[in-house]
Amino acid sequence: MARGDETALVTGATSGLGREFAEQLAQRGFALVLIARDEIRLRQVQQDLISRYALPVEILSADLTSADGVAFVERRLRDRPVRVLVNNAGFGLKEPFEAQPIEREEQHLDIHVRVPMRLMHAVLPAMLEQGRGNIVNVASVAAFTPRGTYGAVKLWVVSMSQWANNRYGQRGVTVTAVCPGFVHTDFHQRLGAELDDVPSWMWLEPEQVVREALRDAGRGRGVSIPSVRYRLLVAASRIAPPSLSQKLAARGR
Ligand SMILES: NC(=O)c1ccc[n+]([C@@H]2O[C@H](COP(=O)([O-])OP(=O)(O)OC[C@H]3O[C@@H](n4cnc5c(N)ncnc54)[C@H](OP(=O)(O)O)[C@@H]3O)[C@@H](O)[C@H]2O)c1
């Protein structure tokens, strides 16, 4: 592939995992389309990537919790198809479910479920016609233990990705749910979570998460769990008694 011949679109590309997806996809020679709300931050990332990789970098400021914002990105995907779609944008909620305004819960459901579903639906026809494409959906290890609406939306992402990977993989389009544990990004700070009690061995860096995610997507895997330690934890959670799962869930919101 010549540099810039193929394009990757990344949502939530100004920070954390999305910023790292943009970086590693640029290293692989992809032209980029980057989505987030904050236009100033988008421009900074755009300039930084263009100056270091000399590749086309398009930015689109869109609030993906709004119908107009997601329709704008869908139009971009239908007008000029991409080879890689990374559904990454997301946020968490701090208040317990019963105290959280239901409108905020709906936005949370939208960004983690409705948006990836709509963007996958928008890119799939062109990817299937070309017989190639990679969709990467950022889920979480929270999908594997009941953890309120966050675990529930991420479980949807895992289930949908596994099904879609089985269905479309044989036609050249892979769909991979990436399930990281705790990662050093802006996510927890934005949410106002206090995580001083999380041991240091449980923290991952975005570089490793994204490197393993892109490797697994390239191998056509439906699920990617970055790091050996989290693969072991997930395997253990599958055989743990339900009482232990309930204890873990009680630590979340
Ligand atoms: N960090 C972790 O420990 C962890 C673990 C497992 C899974 N994840 C998942 O990883 C994904 C990325 O999170 P992160 O940790 O990288 O968080 P982050 O550093 O807070 O980055 C979030 C990104 O999403 C964008 N975004 C947020 N709301 C948006 C909206 N309404 N419309 C458009 N863009 C929006 C943000 O930009 P703007 O604010 O400018 O819009 C930012 O670019 C999320 O899906 C999260 O659930 C994170």
PDB file of N, CA, C and O in Angstrom, residues 92-157:
ATOM      1  N   GLY A  92     -17.523   7.649  30.642  1.00  0.00           N
ATOM      2  CA  GLY A  92     -18.176   6.893  31.706  1.00  0.00           C
ATOM      3  C   GLY A  92     -19.053   7.811  32.542  1.00  0.00           C
ATOM      4  O   GLY A  92     -19.061   9.030  32.354  1.00  0.00           O
ATOM      5  N   LEU A  93     -19.804   7.226  33.450  1.00  0.00           N
ATOM      6  CA  LEU A  93     -20.706   7.988  34.323  1.00  0.00           C
ATOM      7  C   LEU A  93     -20.354   7.678  35.768  1.00  0.00           C
ATOM      8  O   LEU A  93     -20.128   6.516  36.115  1.00  0.00           O
ATOM      9  N   LYS A  94     -20.329   8.734  36.608  1.00  0.00           N
ATOM     10  CA  LYS A  94     -19.906   8.510  37.988  1.00  0.00           C
ATOM     11  C   LYS A  94     -21.059   8.165  38.936  1.00  0.00           C
ATOM     12  O   LYS A  94     -20.940   7.301  39.797  1.00  0.00           O
ATOM     13  N   GLU A  95     -22.177   8.860  38.754  1.00  0.00           N
ATOM     14  CA  GLU A  95     -23.292   8.692  39.704  1.00  0.00           C
ATOM     15  C   GLU A  95     -23.876   7.276  39.597  1.00  0.00           C
ATOM     16  O   GLU A  95     -23.890   6.691  38.514  1.00  0.00           O
ATOM     17  N   PRO A  96     -24.398   6.750  40.701  1.00  0.00           N
ATOM     18  CA  PRO A  96     -25.072   5.449  40.601  1.00  0.00           C
ATOM     19  C   PRO A  96     -26.285   5.540  39.668  1.00  0.00           C
ATOM     20  O   PRO A  96     -26.875   6.621  39.527  1.00  0.00           O
ATOM     21  N   PHE A  97     -26.632   4.427  39.059  1.00  0.00           N
ATOM     22  CA  PHE A  97     -27.690   4.398  38.039  1.00  0.00           C
ATOM     23  C   PHE A  97     -28.960   5.115  38.491  1.00  0.00           C
ATOM     24  O   PHE A  97     -29.523   5.945  37.770  1.00  0.00           O
ATOM     25  N   GLU A  98     -29.394   4.831  39.740  1.00  0.00           N
ATOM     26  CA  GLU A  98     -30.689   5.377  40.185  1.00  0.00           C
ATOM     27  C   GLU A  98     -30.630   6.894  40.377  1.00  0.00           C
ATOM     28  O   GLU A  98     -31.675   7.559  40.383  1.00  0.00           O
ATOM     29  N   ALA A  99     -29.410   7.448  40.507  1.00  0.00           N
ATOM     30  CA  ALA A  99     -29.289   8.889  40.747  1.00  0.00           C
ATOM     31  C   ALA A  99     -28.874   9.654  39.492  1.00  0.00           C
ATOM     32  O   ALA A  99     -28.914  10.881  39.460  1.00  0.00           O
ATOM     33  N   GLN A 100     -28.456   8.941  38.468  1.00  0.00           N
ATOM     34  CA  GLN A 100     -27.979   9.584  37.231  1.00  0.00           C
ATOM     35  C   GLN A 100     -29.185  10.099  36.437  1.00  0.00           C
ATOM     36  O   GLN A 100     -30.148   9.338  36.247  1.00  0.00           O
ATOM     37  N   PRO A 101     -29.174  11.352  35.948  1.00  0.00           N
ATOM     38  CA  PRO A 101     -30.285  11.769  35.090  1.00  0.00           C
ATOM     39  C   PRO A 101     -30.419  10.814  33.908  1.00  0.00           C
ATOM     40  O   PRO A 101     -29.421  10.445  33.284  1.00  0.00           O
ATOM     41  N   ILE A 102     -31.644  10.419  33.610  1.00  0.00           N
ATOM     42  CA  ILE A 102     -31.856   9.403  32.573  1.00  0.00           C
ATOM     43  C   ILE A 102     -31.397   9.915  31.198  1.00  0.00           C
ATOM     44  O   ILE A 102     -30.945   9.132  30.357  1.00  0.00           O
ATOM     45  N   GLU A 103     -31.438  11.240  30.999  1.00  0.00           N
ATOM     46  CA  GLU A 103     -30.988  11.801  29.710  1.00  0.00           C
ATOM     47  C   GLU A 103     -29.494  11.525  29.512  1.00  0.00           C
ATOM     48  O   GLU A 103     -29.042  11.267  28.404  1.00  0.00           O
ATOM     49  N   ARG A 104     -28.739  11.606  30.620  1.00  0.00           N
ATOM     50  CA  ARG A 104     -27.290  11.342  30.522  1.00  0.00           C
ATOM     51  C   ARG A 104     -27.046   9.846  30.246  1.00  0.00           C
ATOM     52  O   ARG A 104     -26.160   9.488  29.489  1.00  0.00           O
ATOM     53  N   GLU A 105     -27.876   8.993  30.873  1.00  0.00           N
ATOM     54  CA  GLU A 105     -27.776   7.548  30.588  1.00  0.00           C
ATOM     55  C   GLU A 105     -28.051   7.288  29.104  1.00  0.00           C
ATOM     56  O   GLU A 105     -27.409   6.445  28.478  1.00  0.00           O
ATOM     57  N   GLU A 106     -29.005   8.031  28.552  1.00  0.00           N
ATOM     58  CA  GLU A 106     -29.319   7.822  27.129  1.00  0.00           C
ATOM     59  C   GLU A 106     -28.153   8.246  26.239  1.00  0.00           C
ATOM     60  O   GLU A 106     -27.849   7.576  25.243  1.00  0.00           O
ATOM     61  N   GLN A 107     -27.485   9.344  26.619  1.00  0.00           N
ATOM     62  CA  GLN A 107     -26.310   9.771  25.830  1.00  0.00           C
ATOM     63  C   GLN A 107     -25.211   8.712  25.914  1.00  0.00           C
ATOM     64  O   GLN A 107     -24.513   8.431  24.938  1.00  0.00           O
ATOM     65  N   HIS A 108     -25.059   8.143  27.100  1.00  0.00           N
ATOM     66  CA  HIS A 108     -24.061   7.080  27.325  1.00  0.00           C
ATOM     67  C   HIS A 108     -24.385   5.861  26.456  1.00  0.00           C
ATOM     68  O   HIS A 108     -23.517   5.289  25.788  1.00  0.00           O
ATOM     69  N   LEU A 109     -25.665   5.498  26.430  1.00  0.00           N
ATOM     70  CA  LEU A 109     -26.105   4.377  25.579  1.00  0.00           C
ATOM     71  C   LEU A 109     -25.852   4.709  24.104  1.00  0.00           C
ATOM     72  O   LEU A 109     -25.376   3.870  23.329  1.00  0.00           O
ATOM     73  N   ASP A 110     -26.147   5.954  23.733  1.00  0.00           N
ATOM     74  CA  ASP A 110     -25.953   6.374  22.332  1.00  0.00           C
ATOM     75  C   ASP A 110     -24.493   6.246  21.915  1.00  0.00           C
ATOM     76  O   ASP A 110     -24.183   5.661  20.880  1.00  0.00           O
ATOM     77  N   ILE A 111     -23.598   6.812  22.715  1.00  0.00           N
ATOM     78  CA  ILE A 111     -22.203   6.868  22.249  1.00  0.00           C
ATOM     79  C   ILE A 111     -21.570   5.477  22.212  1.00  0.00           C
ATOM     80  O   ILE A 111     -20.727   5.202  21.361  1.00  0.00           O
ATOM     81  N   HIS A 112     -22.011   4.593  23.111  1.00  0.00           N
ATOM     82  CA  HIS A 112     -21.375   3.269  23.153  1.00  0.00           C
ATOM     83  C   HIS A 112     -22.090   2.218  22.300  1.00  0.00           C
ATOM     84  O   HIS A 112     -21.499   1.190  21.997  1.00  0.00           O
ATOM     85  N   VAL A 113     -23.359   2.442  21.950  1.00  0.00           N
ATOM     86  CA  VAL A 113     -24.107   1.432  21.193  1.00  0.00           C
ATOM     87  C   VAL A 113     -24.641   1.987  19.867  1.00  0.00           C
ATOM     88  O   VAL A 113     -24.315   1.488  18.789  1.00  0.00           O
ATOM     89  N   ARG A 114     -25.447   3.049  19.962  1.00  0.00           N
ATOM     90  CA  ARG A 114     -26.114   3.549  18.753  1.00  0.00           C
ATOM     91  C   ARG A 114     -25.094   4.062  17.740  1.00  0.00           C
ATOM     92  O   ARG A 114     -25.215   3.776  16.537  1.00  0.00           O
ATOM     93  N   VAL A 115     -24.073   4.775  18.229  1.00  0.00           N
ATOM     94  CA  VAL A 115     -23.086   5.355  17.303  1.00  0.00           C
ATOM     95  C   VAL A 115     -22.271   4.265  16.596  1.00  0.00           C
ATOM     96  O   VAL A 115     -22.211   4.253  15.355  1.00  0.00           O
ATOM     97  N   PRO A 116     -21.647   3.320  17.332  1.00  0.00           N
ATOM     98  CA  PRO A 116     -20.925   2.267  16.596  1.00  0.00           C
ATOM     99  C   PRO A 116     -21.829   1.473  15.655  1.00  0.00           C
ATOM    100  O   PRO A 116     -21.415   1.111  14.554  1.00  0.00           O
ATOM    101  N   MET A 117     -23.089   1.232  16.086  1.00  0.00           N
ATOM    102  CA  MET A 117     -24.006   0.486  15.207  1.00  0.00           C
ATOM    103  C   MET A 117     -24.245   1.267  13.906  1.00  0.00           C
ATOM    104  O   MET A 117     -24.147   0.720  12.804  1.00  0.00           O
ATOM    105  N   ARG A 118     -24.508   2.571  14.023  1.00  0.00           N
ATOM    106  CA  ARG A 118     -24.807   3.378  12.823  1.00  0.00           C
ATOM    107  C   ARG A 118     -23.580   3.511  11.929  1.00  0.00           C
ATOM    108  O   ARG A 118     -23.678   3.429  10.708  1.00  0.00           O
ATOM    109  N   LEU A 119     -22.400   3.715  12.557  1.00  0.00           N
ATOM    110  CA  LEU A 119     -21.196   3.894  11.728  1.00  0.00           C
ATOM    111  C   LEU A 119     -20.797   2.577  11.048  1.00  0.00           C
ATOM    112  O   LEU A 119     -20.378   2.562   9.892  1.00  0.00           O
ATOM    113  N   MET A 120     -20.984   1.453  11.738  1.00  0.00           N
ATOM    114  CA  MET A 120     -20.724   0.148  11.090  1.00  0.00           C
ATOM    115  C   MET A 120     -21.666  -0.036   9.906  1.00  0.00           C
ATOM    116  O   MET A 120     -21.266  -0.480   8.832  1.00  0.00           O
ATOM    117  N   HIS A 121     -22.915   0.304  10.125  1.00  0.00           N
ATOM    118  CA  HIS A 121     -23.930   0.153   9.079  1.00  0.00           C
ATOM    119  C   HIS A 121     -23.594   1.034   7.877  1.00  0.00           C
ATOM    120  O   HIS A 121     -23.820   0.658   6.724  1.00  0.00           O
ATOM    121  N   ALA A 122     -23.008   2.208   8.158  1.00  0.00           N
ATOM    122  CA  ALA A 122     -22.670   3.129   7.066  1.00  0.00           C
ATOM    123  C   ALA A 122     -21.465   2.641   6.259  1.00  0.00           C
ATOM    124  O   ALA A 122     -21.400   2.855   5.049  1.00  0.00           O
ATOM    125  N   VAL A 123     -20.485   1.990   6.905  1.00  0.00           N
ATOM    126  CA  VAL A 123     -19.266   1.597   6.161  1.00  0.00           C
ATOM    127  C   VAL A 123     -19.371   0.215   5.517  1.00  0.00           C
ATOM    128  O   VAL A 123     -18.665  -0.052   4.538  1.00  0.00           O
ATOM    129  N   LEU A 124     -20.201  -0.656   6.067  1.00  0.00           N
ATOM    130  CA  LEU A 124     -20.175  -2.049   5.619  1.00  0.00           C
ATOM    131  C   LEU A 124     -20.437  -2.265   4.118  1.00  0.00           C
ATOM    132  O   LEU A 124     -19.699  -3.029   3.473  1.00  0.00           O
ATOM    133  N   PRO A 125     -21.441  -1.585   3.528  1.00  0.00           N
ATOM    134  CA  PRO A 125     -21.692  -1.874   2.101  1.00  0.00           C
ATOM    135  C   PRO A 125     -20.459  -1.675   1.228  1.00  0.00           C
ATOM    136  O   PRO A 125     -20.129  -2.546   0.412  1.00  0.00           O
ATOM    137  N   ALA A 126     -19.742  -0.563   1.409  1.00  0.00           N
ATOM    138  CA  ALA A 126     -18.557  -0.308   0.572  1.00  0.00           C
ATOM    139  C   ALA A 126     -17.439  -1.293   0.896  1.00  0.00           C
ATOM    140  O   ALA A 126     -16.749  -1.798   0.002  1.00  0.00           O
ATOM    141  N   MET A 127     -17.253  -1.601   2.188  1.00  0.00           N
ATOM    142  CA  MET A 127     -16.200  -2.558   2.558  1.00  0.00           C
ATOM    143  C   MET A 127     -16.492  -3.928   1.946  1.00  0.00           C
ATOM    144  O   MET A 127     -15.606  -4.591   1.421  1.00  0.00           O
ATOM    145  N   LEU A 128     -17.756  -4.342   1.995  1.00  0.00           N
ATOM    146  CA  LEU A 128     -18.114  -5.664   1.453  1.00  0.00           C
ATOM    147  C   LEU A 128     -17.964  -5.676  -0.064  1.00  0.00           C
ATOM    148  O   LEU A 128     -17.517  -6.665  -0.648  1.00  0.00           O
ATOM    149  N   GLU A 129     -18.306  -4.558  -0.690  1.00  0.00           N
ATOM    150  CA  GLU A 129     -18.159  -4.490  -2.145  1.00  0.00           C
ATOM    151  C   GLU A 129     -16.688  -4.628  -2.550  1.00  0.00           C
ATOM    152  O   GLU A 129     -16.362  -5.322  -3.505  1.00  0.00           O
ATOM    153  N   GLN A 130     -15.810  -3.983  -1.749  1.00  0.00           N
ATOM    154  CA  GLN A 130     -14.372  -4.072  -2.050  1.00  0.00           C
ATOM    155  C   GLN A 130     -13.751  -5.373  -1.565  1.00  0.00           C
ATOM    156  O   GLN A 130     -12.619  -5.690  -1.917  1.00  0.00           O
ATOM    157  N   GLY A 131     -14.464  -6.067  -0.689  1.00  0.00           N
ATOM    158  CA  GLY A 131     -13.946  -7.331  -0.152  1.00  0.00           C
ATOM    159  C   GLY A 131     -12.805  -7.132   0.818  1.00  0.00           C
ATOM    160  O   GLY A 131     -12.019  -8.045   1.065  1.00  0.00           O
ATOM    161  N   ARG A 132     -12.715  -5.926   1.419  1.00  0.00           N
ATOM    162  CA  ARG A 132     -11.704  -5.708   2.462  1.00  0.00           C
ATOM    163  C   ARG A 132     -12.072  -4.527   3.355  1.00  0.00           C
ATOM    164  O   ARG A 132     -12.675  -3.554   2.895  1.00  0.00           O
ATOM    165  N   GLY A 133     -11.684  -4.671   4.603  1.00  0.00           N
ATOM    166  CA  GLY A 133     -11.948  -3.605   5.562  1.00  0.00           C
ATOM    167  C   GLY A 133     -11.759  -4.131   6.973  1.00  0.00           C
ATOM    168  O   GLY A 133     -11.824  -5.342   7.209  1.00  0.00           O
ATOM    169  N   ASN A 134     -11.459  -3.216   7.886  1.00  0.00           N
ATOM    170  CA  ASN A 134     -11.316  -3.595   9.297  1.00  0.00           C
ATOM    171  C   ASN A 134     -12.124  -2.616  10.144  1.00  0.00           C
ATOM    172  O   ASN A 134     -11.928  -1.407  10.023  1.00  0.00           O
ATOM    173  N   ILE A 135     -12.981  -3.173  10.979  1.00  0.00           N
ATOM    174  CA  ILE A 135     -13.725  -2.348  11.936  1.00  0.00           C
ATOM    175  C   ILE A 135     -13.231  -2.731  13.329  1.00  0.00           C
ATOM    176  O   ILE A 135     -13.196  -3.916  13.677  1.00  0.00           O
ATOM    177  N   VAL A 136     -12.824  -1.721  14.078  1.00  0.00           N
ATOM    178  CA  VAL A 136     -12.342  -1.953  15.437  1.00  0.00           C
ATOM    179  C   VAL A 136     -13.286  -1.218  16.381  1.00  0.00           C
ATOM    180  O   VAL A 136     -13.467  -0.005  16.263  1.00  0.00           O
ATOM    181  N   ASN A 137     -13.920  -1.953  17.277  1.00  0.00           N
ATOM    182  CA  ASN A 137     -14.857  -1.362  18.232  1.00  0.00           C
ATOM    183  C   ASN A 137     -14.264  -1.442  19.629  1.00  0.00           C
ATOM    184  O   ASN A 137     -14.001  -2.544  20.134  1.00  0.00           O
ATOM    185  N   VAL A 138     -14.042  -0.292  20.253  1.00  0.00           N
ATOM    186  CA  VAL A 138     -13.418  -0.322  21.580  1.00  0.00           C
ATOM    187  C   VAL A 138     -14.491  -0.647  22.621  1.00  0.00           C
ATOM    188  O   VAL A 138     -15.425   0.126  22.837  1.00  0.00           O
ATOM    189  N   ALA A 139     -14.340  -1.816  23.234  1.00  0.00           N
ATOM    190  CA  ALA A 139     -15.236  -2.252  24.315  1.00  0.00           C
ATOM    191  C   ALA A 139     -14.471  -2.100  25.630  1.00  0.00           C
ATOM    192  O   ALA A 139     -13.806  -1.071  25.851  1.00  0.00           O
ATOM    193  N   SER A 140     -14.493  -3.104  26.485  1.00  0.00           N
ATOM    194  CA  SER A 140     -13.794  -3.028  27.780  1.00  0.00           C
ATOM    195  C   SER A 140     -13.866  -4.410  28.437  1.00  0.00           C
ATOM    196  O   SER A 140     -14.798  -5.182  28.155  1.00  0.00           O
ATOM    197  N   VAL A 141     -12.945  -4.682  29.370  1.00  0.00           N
ATOM    198  CA  VAL A 141     -13.094  -5.918  30.157  1.00  0.00           C
ATOM    199  C   VAL A 141     -14.345  -5.852  31.029  1.00  0.00           C
ATOM    200  O   VAL A 141     -14.821  -6.880  31.499  1.00  0.00           O
ATOM    201  N   ALA A 142     -14.880  -4.642  31.208  1.00  0.00           N
ATOM    202  CA  ALA A 142     -16.126  -4.501  31.981  1.00  0.00           C
ATOM    203  C   ALA A 142     -17.265  -5.298  31.346  1.00  0.00           C
ATOM    204  O   ALA A 142     -18.260  -5.593  32.006  1.00  0.00           O
ATOM    205  N   ALA A 143     -17.105  -5.662  30.071  1.00  0.00           N
ATOM    206  CA  ALA A 143     -18.136  -6.457  29.394  1.00  0.00           C
ATOM    207  C   ALA A 143     -18.281  -7.845  30.027  1.00  0.00           C
ATOM    208  O   ALA A 143     -19.329  -8.475  29.888  1.00  0.00           O
ATOM    209  N   PHE A 144     -17.239  -8.317  30.708  1.00  0.00           N
ATOM    210  CA  PHE A 144     -17.240  -9.706  31.160  1.00  0.00           C
ATOM    211  C   PHE A 144     -17.776  -9.905  32.581  1.00  0.00           C
ATOM    212  O   PHE A 144     -17.842 -11.029  33.075  1.00  0.00           O
ATOM    213  N   THR A 145     -18.106  -8.797  33.273  1.00  0.00           N
ATOM    214  CA  THR A 145     -18.690  -8.885  34.616  1.00  0.00           C
ATOM    215  C   THR A 145     -19.831  -7.871  34.684  1.00  0.00           C
ATOM    216  O   THR A 145     -19.633  -6.748  34.209  1.00  0.00           O
ATOM    217  N   PRO A 146     -20.973  -8.208  35.252  1.00  0.00           N
ATOM    218  CA  PRO A 146     -22.042  -7.196  35.331  1.00  0.00           C
ATOM    219  C   PRO A 146     -21.559  -5.954  36.074  1.00  0.00           C
ATOM    220  O   PRO A 146     -21.120  -6.040  37.226  1.00  0.00           O
ATOM    221  N   ARG A 147     -21.556  -4.808  35.404  1.00  0.00           N
ATOM    222  CA  ARG A 147     -21.101  -3.551  36.010  1.00  0.00           C
ATOM    223  C   ARG A 147     -21.981  -2.403  35.519  1.00  0.00           C
ATOM    224  O   ARG A 147     -21.516  -1.508  34.824  1.00  0.00           O
ATOM    225  N   GLY A 148     -23.256  -2.455  35.864  1.00  0.00           N
ATOM    226  CA  GLY A 148     -24.159  -1.360  35.536  1.00  0.00           C
ATOM    227  C   GLY A 148     -24.274  -1.151  34.040  1.00  0.00           C
ATOM    228  O   GLY A 148     -24.005  -2.047  33.240  1.00  0.00           O
ATOM    229  N   THR A 149     -24.656   0.050  33.652  1.00  0.00           N
ATOM    230  CA  THR A 149     -24.901   0.291  32.229  1.00  0.00           C
ATOM    231  C   THR A 149     -23.589   0.282  31.440  1.00  0.00           C
ATOM    232  O   THR A 149     -23.597  -0.012  30.245  1.00  0.00           O
ATOM    233  N   TYR A 150     -22.449   0.610  32.077  1.00  0.00           N
ATOM    234  CA  TYR A 150     -21.181   0.586  31.337  1.00  0.00           C
ATOM    235  C   TYR A 150     -20.846  -0.848  30.896  1.00  0.00           C
ATOM    236  O   TYR A 150     -20.546  -1.099  29.727  1.00  0.00           O
ATOM    237  N   GLY A 151     -20.916  -1.801  31.838  1.00  0.00           N
ATOM    238  CA  GLY A 151     -20.669  -3.199  31.469  1.00  0.00           C
ATOM    239  C   GLY A 151     -21.666  -3.676  30.421  1.00  0.00           C
ATOM    240  O   GLY A 151     -21.321  -4.409  29.486  1.00  0.00           O
ATOM    241  N   ALA A 152     -22.905  -3.219  30.549  1.00  0.00           N
ATOM    242  CA  ALA A 152     -23.964  -3.674  29.621  1.00  0.00           C
ATOM    243  C   ALA A 152     -23.722  -3.160  28.200  1.00  0.00           C
ATOM    244  O   ALA A 152     -23.849  -3.913  27.236  1.00  0.00           O
ATOM    245  N   VAL A 153     -23.348  -1.878  28.070  1.00  0.00           N
ATOM    246  CA  VAL A 153     -23.129  -1.372  26.696  1.00  0.00           C
ATOM    247  C   VAL A 153     -21.890  -2.030  26.075  1.00  0.00           C
ATOM    248  O   VAL A 153     -21.866  -2.328  24.872  1.00  0.00           O
ATOM    249  N   LYS A 154     -20.886  -2.281  26.902  1.00  0.00           N
ATOM    250  CA  LYS A 154     -19.668  -2.894  26.360  1.00  0.00           C
ATOM    251  C   LYS A 154     -19.917  -4.369  25.991  1.00  0.00           C
ATOM    252  O   LYS A 154     -19.306  -4.889  25.056  1.00  0.00           O
ATOM    253  N   LEU A 155     -20.828  -5.018  26.709  1.00  0.00           N
ATOM    254  CA  LEU A 155     -21.192  -6.395  26.350  1.00  0.00           C
ATOM    255  C   LEU A 155     -21.887  -6.411  24.980  1.00  0.00           C
ATOM    256  O   LEU A 155     -21.666  -7.307  24.167  1.00  0.00           O
ATOM    257  N   TRP A 156     -22.703  -5.386  24.719  1.00  0.00           N
ATOM    258  CA  TRP A 156     -23.347  -5.267  23.400  1.00  0.00           C
ATOM    259  C   TRP A 156     -22.254  -5.170  22.322  1.00  0.00           C
ATOM    260  O   TRP A 156     -22.333  -5.847  21.287  1.00  0.00           O
ATOM    261  N   VAL A 157     -21.239  -4.361  22.593  1.00  0.00           N
ATOM    262  CA  VAL A 157     -20.173  -4.166  21.600  1.00  0.00           C
ATOM    263  C   VAL A 157     -19.451  -5.490  21.329  1.00  0.00           C
ATOM    264  O   VAL A 157     -19.181  -5.843  20.173  1.00  0.00           O
TER     265      VAL A 157
END
